[in-house]
Amino acid sequence: MSAGKFEYAPAPESRSVVDLRSSYGLFVGGEFVPTADGRMFKTVSPATEEVLAEVTEAGTEDVDRAVRAARTAFDSVWGPMSGRDRGKFLFRIARLIQERARELAVLESLDNGKPIRESRDVDIPLVAAHFFYYAGWADKLEYAGFGADPRPVGVAGQVIPWNFPLLMLAWKIAPALACGNTVVLKPAETTPLTALLFAEICQQADLPPGVVNIVTGAGATGQAIVEHEGVDKVAFTGSTEVGKAIARSVAGTHKLVTLELGGKAANVVFDDAPLDQAVEGIVNGIFFNQGHVCCAGSRLLVQENVYDEVLDRLKRRMATLRVGDPLDKNTDVGAINSAEQLRRIATLSEVGEAEGAERWSAPCELPDRGYWFAPTIFTGVTQAHRIAREEIFGPVLSILTFRTPAEAVEKANNTPYGLSAGVWTEKGSRILWMADRLRAGVVWANTFNRFDPTSPFGGYKESGHGREGGRHGLAAYLRAGNPKEAARA
């Protein structure tokens, strides 16, 4: 046994619970169909680089077919259906997700690279919880604060990222269906498989054909959805760069839009914080899901007089992290999602060293195959460093110091982003004082990366606009009976 680190025997989750097809079509009008031009692409396991399946690449003709199927379902079935009956379908989907939770978790870890413990204990339970939560809203929309008779928007075009494939699907689809909309959703090209399994769940739930349509592909497919004239509402989660392009694309059109974009969250630790608890929050904030989290606590601000102690404790904790096979139940940090993302993380880390920051990586043996990056911290970081300003989207933490609460706020807000922040202190008054001044959509107090379907999530500035989750998440998918009430919500 190495110092401070237990040796664990392998405890792999079985892949046999997943029935992978060799190829997948598009899910349009309630059935899997081939693409119009026959183009396919491969999805690989980031942990082994093995090809998992071939997936259809949808073109503009395929997107048009999906949008028309969604419009037909909206006009003839889903829009006119009572909220009570819509809710029954959502409850049914939620229960099926629970029943197939193990299958979904294994497939998510295979395709995405995240540890099975996270897929099993965080992602999939939250997916089911979102469908349960919005199923409850389906027949209560008139009491949600959006007017006496709120109406659905119509067809929603939704584009989701690769970091939380099925959870982002739930964030988008559950409120849209509860409000009476139909959807055309595109999963990320590197992680399409759980969305396609969700399509099977829709079939199993006897969801009316065309209510949910899943079209796979890369950026061009997403662009075709966003620009389609038959789409009434666009919802996007992903990079700020693409979000800006979408905002320009829909400007001047009838389309509603919500954007959940990048972040560079500050995790602020005061000298009176419970340091062991704070270190766990720091580790969870940046190394959860390999740092592939838009709200990751990628900037650590530590009060100067406890800096050395926090750094020592953090290094000791990082030395115990287990990096490796995502399907091993003992794994803490899995694989980087793609070769492209690994290159970005490595490049920005090299820039951090070149600009004078001091790099330290957890001592760990990385697998020979796949895409891997050791959990890394940088000290001696200033606000001018690129690693303190740009979203790395990987297991890399920049550490800065502060002396006063006012300085902490100034440094935390010195970013074009505004998605999340964390505050660690035993003083409730200081938590409230900080939360009032931090320009972030979500502020966690003595915890980090806590999510609940009843709580709204979203950002300021270049982190996007609009909210997902909670009652607020309904607003994006309703045309209010009273616009003044919608504005107040």
CSV table of C-alpha atoms in Angstrom, one decimal:
chain,number,residue,atom,x,y,z
A,1,MET,CA,0.0,0.0,0.0
A,2,SER,CA,1.4,3.4,-1.0
A,3,ALA,CA,1.5,6.2,1.6
A,4,GLY,CA,-2.0,7.5,2.4
A,5,LYS,CA,-3.6,5.4,-0.4
A,6,PHE,CA,-5.4,2.1,-0.1
A,7,GLU,CA,-5.0,-0.5,-2.8
A,8,TYR,CA,-8.3,-1.7,-4.2
A,9,ALA,CA,-9.0,-4.8,-6.1
A,10,PRO,CA,-10.8,-4.2,-9.4
A,11,ALA,CA,-14.6,-4.0,-9.0
A,12,PRO,CA,-15.8,-3.6,-12.6
A,13,GLU,CA,-19.5,-3.2,-13.4
A,14,SER,CA,-20.6,-5.7,-16.0
A,15,ARG,CA,-21.1,-4.5,-19.6
A,16,SER,CA,-23.5,-7.3,-20.2
A,17,VAL,CA,-26.5,-5.3,-19.0
A,18,VAL,CA,-26.2,-3.1,-22.1
A,19,ASP,CA,-27.3,-4.5,-25.5
A,20,LEU,CA,-25.3,-2.4,-27.9
A,21,ARG,CA,-26.4,-2.4,-31.5
A,22,SER,CA,-23.8,-2.2,-34.2
A,23,SER,CA,-25.5,0.8,-35.8
A,24,TYR,CA,-28.3,3.3,-34.9
A,25,GLY,CA,-30.7,5.2,-37.0
A,26,LEU,CA,-32.5,8.5,-36.3
A,27,PHE,CA,-35.6,8.4,-34.0
A,28,VAL,CA,-38.2,10.3,-36.0
A,29,GLY,CA,-42.0,9.9,-35.7
A,30,GLY,CA,-41.8,7.2,-33.1
A,31,GLU,CA,-39.5,4.9,-34.9
A,32,PHE,CA,-35.9,4.4,-35.9
A,33,VAL,CA,-35.3,5.4,-39.5
A,34,PRO,CA,-32.2,5.7,-41.8
A,35,THR,CA,-30.8,9.0,-42.9
A,36,ALA,CA,-31.7,10.3,-46.3
A,37,ASP,CA,-28.1,10.3,-47.6
A,38,GLY,CA,-26.8,7.3,-45.6
A,39,ARG,CA,-24.0,9.1,-43.8
A,40,MET,CA,-22.7,7.5,-40.6
A,41,PHE,CA,-20.1,8.3,-37.9
A,42,LYS,CA,-18.5,6.2,-35.2
A,43,THR,CA,-18.9,6.8,-31.4
A,44,VAL,CA,-15.9,5.5,-29.4
A,45,SER,CA,-15.2,4.7,-25.7
A,46,PRO,CA,-12.9,7.4,-24.4
A,47,ALA,CA,-11.4,5.0,-21.9
A,48,THR,CA,-10.3,2.4,-24.5
A,49,GLU,CA,-10.7,4.1,-27.9
A,50,GLU,CA,-12.8,1.1,-29.1
A,51,VAL,CA,-15.7,1.7,-31.5
A,52,LEU,CA,-18.9,1.2,-29.6
A,53,ALA,CA,-21.3,1.7,-32.5
A,54,GLU,CA,-22.0,3.5,-35.8
A,55,VAL,CA,-24.5,6.3,-35.6
A,56,THR,CA,-26.4,8.1,-38.3
A,57,GLU,CA,-25.4,11.7,-39.2
A,58,ALA,CA,-28.6,13.6,-39.9
A,59,GLY,CA,-28.6,16.1,-42.8
A,60,THR,CA,-31.0,19.0,-43.4
A,61,GLU,CA,-33.6,16.7,-45.0
A,62,ASP,CA,-33.6,14.5,-41.9
A,63,VAL,CA,-34.0,17.5,-39.6
A,64,ASP,CA,-36.9,18.8,-41.7
A,65,ARG,CA,-38.5,15.4,-41.5
A,66,ALA,CA,-38.1,15.4,-37.7
A,67,VAL,CA,-39.5,18.9,-37.3
A,68,ARG,CA,-42.5,18.1,-39.4
A,69,ALA,CA,-43.1,15.0,-37.3
A,70,ALA,CA,-42.9,17.1,-34.1
A,71,ARG,CA,-45.3,19.7,-35.6
A,72,THR,CA,-47.8,17.0,-36.6
A,73,ALA,CA,-47.7,15.6,-33.1
A,74,PHE,CA,-48.0,19.0,-31.5
A,75,ASP,CA,-51.0,20.0,-33.6
A,76,SER,CA,-52.9,16.7,-33.5
A,77,VAL,CA,-52.0,15.0,-30.2
A,78,TRP,CA,-49.7,16.5,-27.7
A,79,GLY,CA,-50.8,20.1,-27.7
A,80,PRO,CA,-54.5,19.4,-27.4
A,81,MET,CA,-53.9,16.7,-24.7
A,82,SER,CA,-54.8,17.6,-21.2
A,83,GLY,CA,-52.0,18.3,-18.7
A,84,ARG,CA,-53.2,15.4,-16.6
A,85,ASP,CA,-52.7,12.9,-19.5
A,86,ARG,CA,-49.4,14.4,-20.4
A,87,GLY,CA,-48.3,14.0,-16.8
A,88,LYS,CA,-49.1,10.3,-17.0
A,89,PHE,CA,-46.7,9.8,-19.8
A,90,LEU,CA,-44.0,11.7,-18.0
A,91,PHE,CA,-44.5,9.6,-14.8
A,92,ARG,CA,-44.3,6.5,-17.0
A,93,ILE,CA,-41.0,7.6,-18.5
A,94,ALA,CA,-39.6,8.4,-15.1
A,95,ARG,CA,-40.4,5.0,-13.8
A,96,LEU,CA,-38.9,3.3,-16.8
A,97,ILE,CA,-35.7,5.3,-16.3
A,98,GLN,CA,-35.6,4.0,-12.7
A,99,GLU,CA,-36.2,0.4,-13.9
A,100,ARG,CA,-33.5,0.7,-16.5
A,101,ALA,CA,-31.1,2.7,-14.3
A,102,ARG,CA,-28.3,0.2,-14.3
A,103,GLU,CA,-28.4,-0.2,-18.1
A,104,LEU,CA,-28.4,3.6,-18.6
A,105,ALA,CA,-25.6,4.2,-16.1
A,106,VAL,CA,-23.3,1.6,-17.7
A,107,LEU,CA,-24.0,3.0,-21.2
A,108,GLU,CA,-23.3,6.6,-20.0
A,109,SER,CA,-20.0,5.6,-18.6
A,110,LEU,CA,-19.0,3.6,-21.6
A,111,ASP,CA,-19.8,6.4,-24.1
A,112,ASN,CA,-18.8,9.4,-22.0
A,113,GLY,CA,-15.9,8.1,-19.8
A,114,LYS,CA,-17.3,9.3,-16.5
A,115,PRO,CA,-16.9,6.9,-13.4
A,116,ILE,CA,-19.8,4.5,-13.0
A,117,ARG,CA,-20.3,5.7,-9.4
A,118,GLU,CA,-21.2,9.2,-10.8
A,119,SER,CA,-23.5,7.8,-13.5
A,120,ARG,CA,-25.1,5.4,-11.1
A,121,ASP,CA,-25.4,7.6,-8.0
A,122,VAL,CA,-25.8,11.1,-9.5
A,123,ASP,CA,-26.7,11.4,-13.2
A,124,ILE,CA,-29.4,8.7,-13.6
A,125,PRO,CA,-31.2,9.4,-10.3
A,126,LEU,CA,-31.3,13.1,-11.2
A,127,VAL,CA,-32.7,12.2,-14.7
A,128,ALA,CA,-35.6,10.3,-13.2
A,129,ALA,CA,-36.1,13.0,-10.6
A,130,HIS,CA,-36.5,15.7,-13.3
A,131,PHE,CA,-39.1,13.7,-15.1
A,132,PHE,CA,-41.0,13.0,-11.9
A,133,TYR,CA,-40.8,16.7,-10.9
A,134,TYR,CA,-42.1,18.0,-14.2
A,135,ALA,CA,-44.7,15.3,-14.5
A,136,GLY,CA,-46.2,16.8,-11.3
A,137,TRP,CA,-46.3,20.3,-13.0
A,138,ALA,CA,-48.1,19.1,-16.2
A,139,ASP,CA,-51.7,19.6,-14.8
A,140,LYS,CA,-50.8,22.6,-12.6
A,141,LEU,CA,-49.4,25.1,-15.1
A,142,GLU,CA,-52.1,27.7,-14.5
A,143,TYR,CA,-50.8,28.0,-10.9
A,144,ALA,CA,-47.1,28.4,-12.0
A,145,GLY,CA,-47.3,32.2,-12.2
A,146,PHE,CA,-47.3,32.6,-15.9
A,147,GLY,CA,-50.9,33.7,-16.4
A,148,ALA,CA,-54.3,32.0,-16.0
A,149,ASP,CA,-54.1,30.1,-19.3
A,150,PRO,CA,-50.4,29.5,-20.3
A,151,ARG,CA,-50.0,27.9,-23.6
A,152,PRO,CA,-47.2,25.7,-25.1
A,153,VAL,CA,-44.7,27.3,-27.5
A,154,GLY,CA,-44.8,24.6,-30.1
A,155,VAL,CA,-41.8,22.7,-31.5
A,156,ALA,CA,-38.6,23.0,-29.4
A,157,GLY,CA,-35.2,22.4,-31.0
A,158,GLN,CA,-32.8,21.3,-28.4
A,159,VAL,CA,-29.0,20.8,-28.6
A,160,ILE,CA,-27.2,19.3,-25.7
A,161,PRO,CA,-23.5,18.7,-24.8
A,162,TRP,CA,-21.4,15.7,-24.1
A,163,ASN,CA,-20.5,16.2,-20.4
A,164,PHE,CA,-23.9,15.1,-18.9
A,165,PRO,CA,-25.6,13.5,-21.9
A,166,LEU,CA,-28.7,12.0,-20.4
A,167,LEU,CA,-29.1,14.6,-17.6
A,168,MET,CA,-29.0,17.5,-20.1
A,169,LEU,CA,-31.6,15.6,-22.1
A,170,ALA,CA,-33.8,15.4,-19.0
A,171,TRP,CA,-33.3,19.1,-18.3
A,172,LYS,CA,-34.5,19.9,-21.8
A,173,ILE,CA,-37.2,17.4,-22.6
A,174,ALA,CA,-39.0,17.0,-19.3
A,175,PRO,CA,-40.2,20.7,-18.9
A,176,ALA,CA,-40.9,21.0,-22.7
A,177,LEU,CA,-43.2,17.9,-22.7
A,178,ALA,CA,-44.9,19.0,-19.4
A,179,CYS,CA,-45.8,22.3,-20.9
A,180,GLY,CA,-47.3,20.6,-24.0
A,181,ASN,CA,-44.5,21.1,-26.5
A,182,THR,CA,-42.9,18.6,-28.8
A,183,VAL,CA,-39.2,18.3,-29.3
A,184,VAL,CA,-36.4,17.6,-31.8
A,185,LEU,CA,-33.2,17.0,-29.8
A,186,LYS,CA,-29.6,16.5,-31.0
A,187,PRO,CA,-27.2,14.9,-28.5
A,188,ALA,CA,-23.5,15.6,-28.8
A,189,GLU,CA,-21.7,13.6,-31.5
A,190,THR,CA,-19.3,12.0,-29.0
A,191,THR,CA,-22.1,10.8,-26.6
A,192,PRO,CA,-25.3,9.9,-28.6
A,193,LEU,CA,-26.0,6.5,-27.1
A,194,THR,CA,-28.0,7.2,-24.0
A,195,ALA,CA,-30.2,9.6,-26.0
A,196,LEU,CA,-30.9,6.7,-28.4
A,197,LEU,CA,-31.7,4.4,-25.5
A,198,PHE,CA,-34.0,7.1,-24.2
A,199,ALA,CA,-35.8,6.9,-27.5
A,200,GLU,CA,-36.4,3.2,-26.9
A,201,ILE,CA,-37.8,4.2,-23.5
A,202,CYS,CA,-40.2,6.6,-25.2
A,203,GLN,CA,-41.4,3.7,-27.4
A,204,GLN,CA,-41.7,1.5,-24.3
A,205,ALA,CA,-43.8,4.2,-22.6
A,206,ASP,CA,-46.1,4.4,-25.7
A,207,LEU,CA,-45.4,8.1,-26.1
A,208,PRO,CA,-47.3,9.3,-29.2
A,209,PRO,CA,-45.2,9.3,-32.3
A,210,GLY,CA,-43.4,12.6,-33.1
A,211,VAL,CA,-43.6,14.0,-29.5
A,212,VAL,CA,-39.9,13.2,-29.0
A,213,ASN,CA,-37.5,13.0,-32.0
A,214,ILE,CA,-33.8,12.3,-31.6
A,215,VAL,CA,-31.5,13.3,-34.5
A,216,THR,CA,-27.8,12.6,-34.2
A,217,GLY,CA,-24.9,14.4,-35.9
A,218,ALA,CA,-22.3,17.1,-35.4
A,219,GLY,CA,-22.4,20.9,-35.6
A,220,ALA,CA,-24.1,21.1,-39.0
A,221,THR,CA,-27.0,19.0,-37.7
A,222,GLY,CA,-27.4,21.3,-34.7
A,223,GLN,CA,-27.3,24.4,-36.9
A,224,ALA,CA,-30.0,22.9,-39.2
A,225,ILE,CA,-32.2,22.5,-36.1
A,226,VAL,CA,-31.6,26.0,-34.8
A,227,GLU,CA,-32.2,27.6,-38.2
A,228,HIS,CA,-35.3,25.6,-39.2
A,229,GLU,CA,-38.3,27.8,-39.7
A,230,GLY,CA,-40.6,25.2,-38.1
A,231,VAL,CA,-38.8,25.5,-34.7
A,232,ASP,CA,-40.5,27.8,-32.3
A,233,LYS,CA,-38.0,27.5,-29.4
A,234,VAL,CA,-34.3,26.9,-29.2
A,235,ALA,CA,-32.6,25.5,-26.1
A,236,PHE,CA,-28.8,25.1,-26.1
A,237,THR,CA,-26.3,24.0,-23.6
A,238,GLY,CA,-22.6,24.1,-24.6
A,239,SER,CA,-19.8,26.5,-25.3
A,240,THR,CA,-20.2,30.3,-25.2
A,241,GLU,CA,-18.8,30.6,-28.7
A,242,VAL,CA,-21.5,28.4,-30.2
A,243,GLY,CA,-24.1,30.1,-27.9
A,244,LYS,CA,-23.2,33.5,-29.4
A,245,ALA,CA,-23.6,32.1,-32.9
A,246,ILE,CA,-27.0,30.7,-32.0
A,247,ALA,CA,-28.1,34.1,-30.5
A,248,ARG,CA,-27.1,35.8,-33.7
A,249,SER,CA,-28.9,33.2,-35.8
A,250,VAL,CA,-32.3,33.6,-34.0
A,251,ALA,CA,-32.1,37.3,-33.6
A,252,GLY,CA,-35.0,39.0,-35.4
A,253,THR,CA,-37.0,35.7,-35.7
A,254,HIS,CA,-40.1,34.5,-33.8
A,255,LYS,CA,-38.0,31.9,-31.9
A,256,LEU,CA,-37.6,31.9,-28.2
A,257,VAL,CA,-34.2,30.9,-26.9
A,258,THR,CA,-32.4,29.8,-23.7
A,259,LEU,CA,-28.7,29.4,-23.5
A,260,GLU,CA,-26.7,27.7,-20.8
A,261,LEU,CA,-23.0,28.3,-21.6
A,262,GLY,CA,-19.6,28.3,-20.1
A,263,GLY,CA,-18.3,29.2,-16.7
A,264,LYS,CA,-15.2,29.9,-14.7
A,265,ALA,CA,-16.5,29.5,-11.2
A,266,ALA,CA,-14.8,30.8,-8.1
A,267,ASN,CA,-14.7,28.6,-5.0
A,268,VAL,CA,-14.0,30.9,-2.1
A,269,VAL,CA,-12.5,29.5,1.1
A,270,PHE,CA,-12.3,31.8,4.2
A,271,ASP,CA,-10.0,31.2,7.2
A,272,ASP,CA,-12.9,30.1,9.4
A,273,ALA,CA,-14.1,27.4,7.0
A,274,PRO,CA,-14.2,23.8,8.1
A,275,LEU,CA,-11.1,22.9,6.1
A,276,ASP,CA,-11.5,19.2,5.7
A,277,GLN,CA,-15.0,19.7,4.5
A,278,ALA,CA,-13.9,22.5,2.2
A,279,VAL,CA,-11.1,20.3,0.7
A,280,GLU,CA,-13.8,17.7,-0.1
A,281,GLY,CA,-15.8,20.5,-1.7
A,282,ILE,CA,-12.8,21.7,-3.7
A,283,VAL,CA,-12.1,18.2,-5.0
A,284,ASN,CA,-15.8,17.7,-5.9
A,285,GLY,CA,-16.0,21.1,-7.4
A,286,ILE,CA,-13.2,20.6,-10.0
A,287,PHE,CA,-12.5,16.8,-10.3
A,288,PHE,CA,-16.1,15.6,-10.4
A,289,ASN,CA,-16.8,14.3,-14.0
A,290,GLN,CA,-13.1,15.0,-14.8
A,291,GLY,CA,-13.8,18.7,-14.6
A,292,HIS,CA,-16.2,18.5,-17.6
A,293,VAL,CA,-18.7,20.7,-15.8
A,294,CYS,CA,-19.8,24.1,-16.9
A,295,CYS,CA,-20.2,25.2,-13.3
A,296,ALA,CA,-16.9,23.6,-12.1
A,297,GLY,CA,-15.1,25.4,-9.3
A,298,SER,CA,-12.0,25.9,-11.5
A,299,ARG,CA,-10.7,29.0,-9.7
A,300,LEU,CA,-9.9,28.4,-6.0
A,301,LEU,CA,-9.7,31.6,-3.9
A,302,VAL,CA,-8.1,30.9,-0.5
A,303,GLN,CA,-7.8,33.4,2.3
A,304,GLU,CA,-4.1,34.2,2.6
A,305,ASN,CA,-3.6,33.1,6.2
A,306,VAL,CA,-4.8,29.5,5.6
A,307,TYR,CA,-3.4,29.1,2.1
A,308,ASP,CA,-0.5,26.8,3.1
A,309,GLU,CA,-2.7,24.6,5.2
A,310,VAL,CA,-5.4,24.3,2.5
A,311,LEU,CA,-2.8,23.5,-0.1
A,312,ASP,CA,-1.2,20.8,2.0
A,313,ARG,CA,-4.5,19.2,2.7
A,314,LEU,CA,-5.6,19.4,-0.9
A,315,LYS,CA,-2.5,17.7,-2.2
A,316,ARG,CA,-2.9,14.9,0.3
A,317,ARG,CA,-6.4,14.4,-0.7
A,318,MET,CA,-5.6,14.5,-4.4
A,319,ALA,CA,-2.9,11.8,-3.9
A,320,THR,CA,-5.7,9.4,-2.9
A,321,LEU,CA,-7.8,9.9,-6.0
A,322,ARG,CA,-8.1,6.8,-8.2
A,323,VAL,CA,-7.9,7.5,-11.9
A,324,GLY,CA,-8.8,4.7,-14.4
A,325,ASP,CA,-11.4,2.4,-15.8
A,326,PRO,CA,-14.8,4.3,-15.7
A,327,LEU,CA,-16.6,1.0,-15.2
A,328,ASP,CA,-14.7,0.2,-12.0
A,329,LYS,CA,-16.7,1.1,-9.0
A,330,ASN,CA,-13.6,2.3,-7.1
A,331,THR,CA,-12.7,4.9,-9.8
A,332,ASP,CA,-12.8,8.6,-8.8
A,333,VAL,CA,-11.7,10.2,-12.0
A,334,GLY,CA,-12.5,8.7,-15.4
A,335,ALA,CA,-11.4,9.4,-19.0
A,336,ILE,CA,-11.4,12.7,-20.8
A,337,ASN,CA,-14.3,12.6,-23.3
A,338,SER,CA,-12.4,13.0,-26.5
A,339,ALA,CA,-9.0,13.4,-28.1
A,340,GLU,CA,-9.9,17.0,-29.1
A,341,GLN,CA,-10.8,17.9,-25.5
A,342,LEU,CA,-7.6,16.3,-24.2
A,343,ARG,CA,-5.6,18.4,-26.5
A,344,ARG,CA,-7.3,21.6,-25.3
A,345,ILE,CA,-6.7,20.7,-21.6
A,346,ALA,CA,-3.0,19.8,-22.3
A,347,THR,CA,-2.5,23.0,-24.4
A,348,LEU,CA,-3.9,25.4,-21.7
A,349,SER,CA,-1.9,23.6,-19.0
A,350,GLU,CA,1.3,24.1,-21.0
A,351,VAL,CA,0.3,27.8,-21.4
A,352,GLY,CA,-0.1,28.0,-17.6
A,353,GLU,CA,3.5,26.8,-17.1
A,354,ALA,CA,4.8,29.0,-19.8
A,355,GLU,CA,3.2,32.0,-18.1
A,356,GLY,CA,5.0,31.3,-14.9
A,357,ALA,CA,2.4,29.3,-12.8
A,358,GLU,CA,3.7,26.3,-10.8
A,359,ARG,CA,2.1,23.0,-11.8
A,360,TRP,CA,1.5,20.0,-9.6
A,361,SER,CA,-0.3,16.8,-10.7
A,362,ALA,CA,-1.5,14.0,-8.5
A,363,PRO,CA,0.8,11.0,-8.6
A,364,CYS,CA,-1.1,8.4,-10.5
A,365,GLU,CA,-0.5,5.8,-13.3
A,366,LEU,CA,-2.5,6.6,-16.4
A,367,PRO,CA,-3.7,3.8,-18.7
A,368,ASP,CA,-1.9,3.2,-21.9
A,369,ARG,CA,-5.0,3.5,-24.1
A,370,GLY,CA,-7.7,6.1,-24.1
A,371,TYR,CA,-7.8,9.8,-23.2
A,372,TRP,CA,-6.4,10.6,-19.7
A,373,PHE,CA,-5.2,13.6,-17.8
A,374,ALA,CA,-4.0,13.5,-14.2
A,375,PRO,CA,-5.8,15.8,-11.7
A,376,THR,CA,-3.7,19.0,-11.7
A,377,ILE,CA,-3.4,22.2,-9.7
A,378,PHE,CA,-1.6,25.5,-10.5
A,379,THR,CA,-0.2,27.8,-7.8
A,380,GLY,CA,1.3,31.2,-8.2
A,381,VAL,CA,-1.6,32.1,-10.5
A,382,THR,CA,-2.6,35.7,-11.2
A,383,GLN,CA,-5.8,37.1,-12.7
A,384,ALA,CA,-3.9,37.8,-15.9
A,385,HIS,CA,-3.1,34.1,-16.5
A,386,ARG,CA,-5.1,32.5,-19.3
A,387,ILE,CA,-5.7,29.5,-17.0
A,388,ALA,CA,-7.5,31.8,-14.6
A,389,ARG,CA,-9.6,33.4,-17.3
A,390,GLU,CA,-10.4,30.8,-19.9
A,391,GLU,CA,-12.6,27.7,-19.4
A,392,ILE,CA,-10.4,24.7,-19.5
A,393,PHE,CA,-13.2,22.1,-19.0
A,394,GLY,CA,-10.9,19.5,-17.5
A,395,PRO,CA,-9.4,18.4,-14.2
A,396,VAL,CA,-7.3,21.6,-13.8
A,397,LEU,CA,-7.5,24.0,-10.8
A,398,SER,CA,-6.0,27.5,-10.6
A,399,ILE,CA,-5.3,28.7,-7.0
A,400,LEU,CA,-5.3,32.3,-6.1
A,401,THR,CA,-5.3,34.1,-2.7
A,402,PHE,CA,-7.2,37.0,-1.1
A,403,ARG,CA,-7.0,38.9,2.2
A,404,THR,CA,-10.5,40.6,2.7
A,405,PRO,CA,-14.0,39.6,1.7
A,406,ALA,CA,-14.2,42.6,-0.6
A,407,GLU,CA,-11.0,41.4,-2.5
A,408,ALA,CA,-12.5,37.9,-2.7
A,409,VAL,CA,-15.7,39.4,-4.4
A,410,GLU,CA,-13.6,41.5,-6.7
A,411,LYS,CA,-11.5,38.6,-7.9
A,412,ALA,CA,-14.5,36.2,-8.1
A,413,ASN,CA,-16.4,38.6,-10.3
A,414,ASN,CA,-13.4,39.4,-12.5
A,415,THR,CA,-14.5,37.1,-15.3
A,416,PRO,CA,-16.7,37.3,-18.4
A,417,TYR,CA,-18.7,34.4,-17.0
A,418,GLY,CA,-21.3,34.2,-14.2
A,419,LEU,CA,-22.6,30.7,-13.8
A,420,SER,CA,-21.8,29.6,-10.3
A,421,ALA,CA,-19.7,30.2,-7.2
A,422,GLY,CA,-19.0,28.6,-3.9
A,423,VAL,CA,-18.4,30.1,-0.4
A,424,TRP,CA,-16.9,28.3,2.6
A,425,THR,CA,-17.2,29.9,6.0
A,426,GLU,CA,-18.9,29.2,9.3
A,427,LYS,CA,-20.6,32.7,9.4
A,428,GLY,CA,-24.1,32.8,7.9
A,429,SER,CA,-24.0,36.6,7.6
A,430,ARG,CA,-20.8,36.4,5.5
A,431,ILE,CA,-22.4,33.8,3.2
A,432,LEU,CA,-25.4,36.1,2.6
A,433,TRP,CA,-23.1,39.1,2.2
A,434,MET,CA,-21.0,37.2,-0.4
A,435,ALA,CA,-24.0,35.7,-2.2
A,436,ASP,CA,-25.5,39.2,-2.6
A,437,ARG,CA,-22.4,40.5,-4.3
A,438,LEU,CA,-21.2,37.5,-6.4
A,439,ARG,CA,-22.4,37.8,-10.0
A,440,ALA,CA,-23.3,34.2,-10.4
A,441,GLY,CA,-26.6,32.4,-11.2
A,442,VAL,CA,-25.9,29.8,-8.5
A,443,VAL,CA,-24.0,30.3,-5.2
A,444,TRP,CA,-23.4,27.2,-3.1
A,445,ALA,CA,-22.6,27.7,0.6
A,446,ASN,CA,-20.4,25.1,2.3
A,447,THR,CA,-21.0,22.6,-0.5
A,448,PHE,CA,-20.6,22.5,-4.3
A,449,ASN,CA,-22.2,20.9,-7.4
A,450,ARG,CA,-25.5,20.2,-5.6
A,451,PHE,CA,-28.4,19.9,-8.0
A,452,ASP,CA,-32.1,19.4,-7.5
A,453,PRO,CA,-34.9,19.5,-10.0
A,454,THR,CA,-36.9,22.0,-7.9
A,455,SER,CA,-34.1,24.6,-8.0
A,456,PRO,CA,-33.5,26.8,-11.1
A,457,PHE,CA,-30.0,26.8,-12.7
A,458,GLY,CA,-28.5,29.3,-15.1
A,459,GLY,CA,-26.1,32.2,-15.4
A,460,TYR,CA,-25.3,35.8,-16.1
A,461,LYS,CA,-23.1,37.5,-18.7
A,462,GLU,CA,-21.4,35.1,-21.1
A,463,SER,CA,-22.7,32.1,-19.2
A,464,GLY,CA,-26.0,32.6,-21.0
A,465,HIS,CA,-29.6,33.6,-20.1
A,466,GLY,CA,-32.7,31.8,-19.0
A,467,ARG,CA,-33.2,29.2,-16.3
A,468,GLU,CA,-33.6,25.5,-16.3
A,469,GLY,CA,-35.0,23.5,-13.4
A,470,GLY,CA,-37.7,24.4,-10.9
A,471,ARG,CA,-40.8,26.5,-11.6
A,472,HIS,CA,-38.6,28.9,-13.5
A,473,GLY,CA,-37.7,26.2,-16.0
A,474,LEU,CA,-41.3,26.1,-17.2
A,475,ALA,CA,-41.2,29.8,-18.4
A,476,ALA,CA,-39.0,28.9,-21.4
A,477,TYR,CA,-41.6,26.5,-22.8
A,478,LEU,CA,-44.8,28.6,-22.2
A,479,ARG,CA,-46.5,31.5,-23.9
A,480,ALA,CA,-47.9,33.4,-20.9
A,481,GLY,CA,-51.5,34.2,-20.6
A,482,ASN,CA,-50.4,37.4,-18.9
A,483,PRO,CA,-47.1,38.8,-20.1
A,484,LYS,CA,-46.6,41.0,-17.0
A,485,GLU,CA,-46.8,37.9,-14.8
A,486,ALA,CA,-44.2,36.1,-17.0
A,487,ALA,CA,-41.8,39.0,-16.7
A,488,ARG,CA,-42.0,39.0,-12.9
A,489,ALA,CA,-41.3,35.2,-12.9
